[in-house]
Structure formats: C-alpha cells, structure tokens
Short mmCIF file of C-alpha atoms in Angstrom, two decimals:
data_model
loop_
_atom_site.label_atom_id
_atom_site.label_comp_id
_atom_site.label_asym_id
_atom_site.label_seq_id
_atom_site.Cartn_x
_atom_site.Cartn_y
_atom_site.Cartn_z
CA UNK A 221 -12.65 17.56 -13.89
CA UNK A 222 -9.41 19.78 -14.25
CA UNK A 223 -7.38 19.75 -11.24
CA UNK A 224 -6.49 22.72 -9.36
CA UNK A 225 -2.90 24.43 -9.38
CA UNK A 226 -2.43 23.31 -5.95
CA UNK A 227 -3.25 19.57 -6.53
CA UNK A 228 -1.16 19.21 -9.60
CA UNK A 229 1.81 20.86 -7.37
CA UNK A 230 1.12 18.49 -4.58
CA UNK A 231 0.75 15.36 -7.02
CA UNK A 232 4.11 16.53 -8.71
CA UNK A 233 5.78 16.50 -5.27
CA UNK A 234 4.26 12.76 -4.51
CA UNK A 235 5.33 11.56 -7.94
CA UNK A 236 8.88 12.75 -7.10
CA UNK A 237 9.12 10.76 -3.73
CA UNK A 238 7.50 7.82 -5.58
CA UNK A 239 10.29 7.95 -8.28
CA UNK A 240 13.07 8.13 -5.61
CA UNK A 241 11.17 5.37 -3.30
CA UNK A 242 11.87 2.82 -6.01
CA UNK A 243 15.56 3.22 -5.78
CA UNK A 244 16.45 4.36 -2.25
CA UNK A 245 15.09 3.81 1.21
CA UNK A 246 12.82 6.18 3.23
CA UNK A 247 15.61 7.17 5.53
CA UNK A 248 17.87 8.02 2.98
CA UNK A 249 15.52 10.40 0.84
CA UNK A 250 15.54 14.25 1.74
CA UNK A 251 13.41 17.00 0.98
CA UNK A 252 16.13 18.47 -1.22
CA UNK A 253 16.12 15.32 -3.34
CA UNK A 254 12.36 15.50 -3.86
CA UNK A 255 12.69 19.07 -4.47
CA UNK A 256 15.18 18.77 -7.17
CA UNK A 257 12.98 16.34 -9.17
CA UNK A 258 10.09 19.01 -9.06
CA UNK A 259 9.79 22.15 -11.49
CA UNK A 260 9.64 24.56 -8.53
CA UNK A 261 12.12 25.59 -5.88
CA UNK A 262 12.69 23.28 -2.91
CA UNK A 263 11.56 26.06 -0.40
CA UNK A 264 7.99 25.84 -2.33
CA UNK A 265 7.67 22.28 -1.13
CA UNK A 266 6.75 24.04 2.30
CA UNK A 267 3.72 25.36 0.74
CA UNK A 268 2.09 21.64 0.55
CA UNK A 269 4.12 19.72 2.88
CA UNK A 270 5.73 20.61 6.18
CA UNK A 271 7.62 17.18 6.38
CA UNK A 272 9.31 14.58 4.29
CA UNK A 273 7.22 12.32 6.10
CA UNK A 274 3.87 14.11 5.15
CA UNK A 275 5.06 13.62 1.53
CA UNK A 276 5.24 10.09 2.32
CA UNK A 277 1.94 9.73 3.95
CA UNK A 278 0.20 11.60 1.21
CA UNK A 279 2.13 8.37 -1.17
CA UNK A 280 0.55 6.05 0.96
CA UNK A 281 -2.47 7.46 0.85
CA UNK A 282 -2.71 7.37 -2.80
CA UNK A 283 -1.48 3.96 -3.08
CA UNK A 284 -4.59 2.96 -0.63
CA UNK A 285 -6.97 5.09 -2.88
CA UNK A 286 -5.54 3.22 -5.99
CA UNK A 287 -6.05 -0.18 -4.65
CA UNK A 288 -9.73 0.64 -3.27
CA UNK A 289 -10.14 1.53 -6.99
CA UNK A 290 -9.12 -2.06 -7.94
CA UNK A 291 -11.25 -3.96 -5.27
CA UNK A 292 -14.22 -1.78 -6.29
CA UNK A 293 -13.76 -2.92 -9.82
CA UNK A 294 -13.75 -6.47 -8.61
CA UNK A 295 -17.09 -6.01 -6.61
CA UNK A 296 -18.92 -4.01 -9.78
CA UNK A 297 -17.71 -6.50 -12.50
CA UNK A 298 -18.45 -9.67 -11.14
CA UNK A 299 -21.73 -11.32 -10.00
CA UNK A 300 -20.32 -14.23 -8.44
CA UNK A 301 -16.79 -15.70 -7.71
CA UNK A 302 -15.54 -19.21 -5.90
CA UNK A 303 -13.02 -18.80 -3.49
CA UNK A 304 -10.05 -19.57 -5.79
CA UNK A 305 -11.45 -17.01 -7.96
CA UNK A 306 -11.94 -14.11 -5.45
CA UNK A 307 -8.27 -15.16 -3.72
CA UNK A 308 -6.67 -14.74 -7.34
CA UNK A 309 -8.19 -11.64 -8.16
CA UNK A 310 -7.35 -9.93 -4.78
CA UNK A 311 -3.92 -11.15 -4.98
CA UNK A 312 -3.54 -9.62 -8.35
CA UNK A 313 -4.50 -6.14 -6.85
CA UNK A 314 -1.74 -6.44 -4.36
CA UNK A 315 0.67 -7.35 -6.94
CA UNK A 316 0.10 -4.05 -8.84
CA UNK A 317 1.02 -1.96 -5.61
CA UNK A 318 4.75 -2.73 -4.67
CA UNK A 319 4.66 0.65 -3.51
CA UNK A 320 1.97 0.08 -0.96
CA UNK A 321 3.68 -2.93 0.39
CA UNK A 322 6.72 -1.33 0.77
CA UNK A 323 5.52 1.19 2.83
CA UNK A 324 3.70 -0.96 5.04
CA UNK A 325 6.62 -2.85 5.71
CA UNK A 326 9.03 -0.15 6.37
CA UNK A 327 8.26 3.26 8.08
CA UNK A 328 4.64 3.53 9.26
CA UNK A 329 5.52 5.16 12.35
CA UNK A 330 7.99 7.16 11.50
CA UNK A 331 5.44 8.77 8.83
CA UNK A 332 2.47 9.24 10.84
CA UNK A 333 4.68 10.43 14.21
CA UNK A 334 5.94 13.40 11.84
CA UNK A 335 2.98 14.31 10.14
CA UNK A 336 -0.01 16.87 11.32
CA UNK A 337 -3.07 15.52 12.13
CA UNK A 338 -4.96 16.79 9.42
CA UNK A 339 -2.70 14.73 6.83
CA UNK A 340 -2.95 11.58 9.23
CA UNK A 341 -6.68 11.87 9.59
CA UNK A 342 -7.06 11.90 5.76
CA UNK A 343 -4.58 8.74 5.30
CA UNK A 344 -6.41 6.96 7.93
CA UNK A 345 -9.52 7.63 6.01
CA UNK A 346 -8.12 5.96 2.83
CA UNK A 347 -6.91 3.18 5.25
CA UNK A 348 -10.30 2.66 6.49
CA UNK A 349 -12.15 2.75 3.05
CA UNK A 350 -9.95 -0.01 1.80
CA UNK A 351 -11.07 -2.33 4.91
CA UNK A 352 -14.82 -1.39 3.77
CA UNK A 353 -13.95 -2.11 0.21
CA UNK A 354 -12.49 -5.51 1.22
CA UNK A 355 -15.39 -5.89 3.45
CA UNK A 356 -17.92 -5.46 0.58
CA UNK A 357 -16.23 -8.03 -1.62
CA UNK A 358 -16.64 -10.87 1.32
CA UNK A 359 -20.39 -9.56 1.64
CA UNK A 360 -21.00 -10.17 -1.96
CA UNK A 361 -18.68 -13.40 -3.05
CA UNK A 362 -18.22 -15.11 0.27
CA UNK A 363 -21.63 -15.82 1.42
CA UNK A 364 -20.92 -18.71 3.59
CA UNK A 365 -19.03 -16.55 6.03
CA UNK A 366 -20.98 -15.08 8.80
CA UNK A 367 -19.96 -11.51 10.11
CA UNK A 368 -17.65 -12.45 12.94
CA UNK A 369 -15.50 -14.68 10.49
CA UNK A 370 -15.52 -11.46 8.31
CA UNK A 371 -14.10 -9.43 10.92
CA UNK A 372 -11.50 -12.50 11.79
CA UNK A 373 -10.67 -12.19 8.15
CA UNK A 374 -10.14 -8.40 7.94
CA UNK A 375 -7.88 -8.47 11.30
CA UNK A 376 -6.01 -11.16 9.76
CA UNK A 377 -5.58 -10.29 6.11
CA UNK A 378 -4.56 -6.48 6.84
CA UNK A 379 -1.51 -7.52 9.30
CA UNK A 380 -0.70 -10.36 6.87
CA UNK A 381 -0.20 -7.50 4.33
CA UNK A 382 2.51 -5.94 6.40
CA UNK A 383 4.96 -9.05 5.78
CA UNK A 384 4.57 -9.44 1.89
CA UNK A 385 7.41 -7.43 0.74
CA UNK A 386 10.01 -8.40 3.06
CA UNK A 387 9.67 -11.85 1.91
CA UNK A 388 9.04 -11.05 -1.68
CA UNK A 389 11.72 -8.27 -2.31
CA UNK A 390 15.02 -9.72 -0.67
CA UNK A 391 18.56 -7.91 -1.27
CA UNK A 392 21.67 -9.86 -2.32
CA UNK A 393 23.04 -9.07 0.86
CA UNK A 394 20.08 -10.36 3.16
CA UNK A 395 19.96 -13.57 0.80
CA UNK A 396 23.41 -14.03 1.51
CA UNK A 397 23.21 -13.48 5.17
CA UNK A 398 20.38 -16.30 5.14
CA UNK A 399 22.61 -18.73 3.37
CA UNK A 400 25.61 -18.48 5.86
CA UNK A 401 22.75 -18.79 8.64
CA UNK A 402 21.42 -22.08 7.11
CA UNK A 403 18.06 -20.38 6.71
CA UNK A 404 15.55 -22.04 4.14
CA UNK A 405 14.99 -19.79 1.06
CA UNK A 406 12.58 -20.06 -1.67
CA UNK A 407 11.82 -16.81 -4.09
CA UNK A 408 8.38 -16.24 -4.08
CA UNK A 409 6.40 -13.40 -5.87
CA UNK A 410 4.23 -10.82 -4.48
CA UNK A 411 1.46 -12.25 -6.01
CA UNK A 412 2.48 -15.96 -4.74
CA UNK A 413 2.70 -14.88 -1.32
CA UNK A 414 -0.48 -12.96 -1.38
CA UNK A 415 -2.70 -15.76 -3.02
CA UNK A 416 -1.86 -18.32 -0.57
CA UNK A 417 -2.10 -16.09 2.28
CA UNK A 418 -5.71 -14.88 1.02
CA UNK A 419 -7.04 -18.33 0.15
CA UNK A 420 -5.73 -19.79 3.68
CA UNK A 421 -7.85 -16.97 5.48
CA UNK A 422 -10.76 -17.37 3.14
CA UNK A 423 -10.78 -21.20 3.80
#
C-alpha cells in the first residue's frame, strides 16, 4: 500500500535523525541539523513533530517495530527450537538493532519527558508488542517454563537489554580510562553479550 504524503515526510525526518545518531550523541543533535538533511524546510518539521525528542521517540518506536518483525519470523518459521537455538536466534535479532540498544542505554527519560502523550502512547504500544512477541516465542519453544518463570524471564531480559550497548560499544577514551583504573576489559560483540545473557536466563 502506498504511503500517504504525511507518512513519507515523517519517515524522511526519522531517517535523517537516524543517520545523524549513528555519528553523534542525542544531546548534540539539533532540529536544525535534522532539518538540513531533509528535502523540505526546517520549520516544516513542526507540522510532524513538536520536539527533537518526539523524532527520537518515533525512531525508537520504529526500531521496536522492526525488532518485532524479526521476532515474529522466529515464531512463524520454526516448529521447534532447542534452548541454544532460541538463544542464538534471539541474539541475532538484537545484533541487528544497534540503534535500539543505543537508544535504550542513553536518553529514554529525556525522550519520554519531552514528548506529547499521544506520541508516548504509540511508543509504549510498540514496546508492549515487543514483550508480547518475546512471550509468544517462549510459549512456543520453551515448553518446560511455567508462566511465573516466563514472567521472570521477561522482567530480566528487557532490563538486561539496556546494558548491552555500553559494554559492546566502547570509545577509545573509555577504554583508556578503564586501563588507567586497572578495570578488566574484554571486547565482546552485541551478539556475544546477547547470546550469553539470553542463554543464562533461559536456563
């Protein structure tokens, strides 16, 4: 189905925001910068988003929606999965979403606090749908888990995701500080951290 012009404009703004976020931090990105990466005037952004935080929240929502698509594919394309196989597949879906992990680790409260309720509710719906998608996978593939154990998994797994990005993506300055502070450091990928954590929670 062809997108409405308003949806195309919103998508362009979100794409511009995502492009900037790959190279810069949330606090350093401005509406002016986002506007300069679109094909229309900066002031036109206000027809679609009231604040920078609302744009980021929309990006956040889109990341959850893309993750849900991958979770649903796991559910739909597999009849049975062993614990290690499920952990592997879930970890790969997380590996594909570095932007989601970065958003989780950084400025969630800033985004939510400076966004209108309507935008926040839409975002929370996407977040809630991601929980349901994970739960569906547990229901189908982890038959030895009871409902209480599945709830404990959910309330451990989602907070666990907040910490993946800072461990997997470390700056040269952070690494130098850790070395000077004599803090042990081992470089791990997003997949490695996610897989180890998920497998531990499933067992």
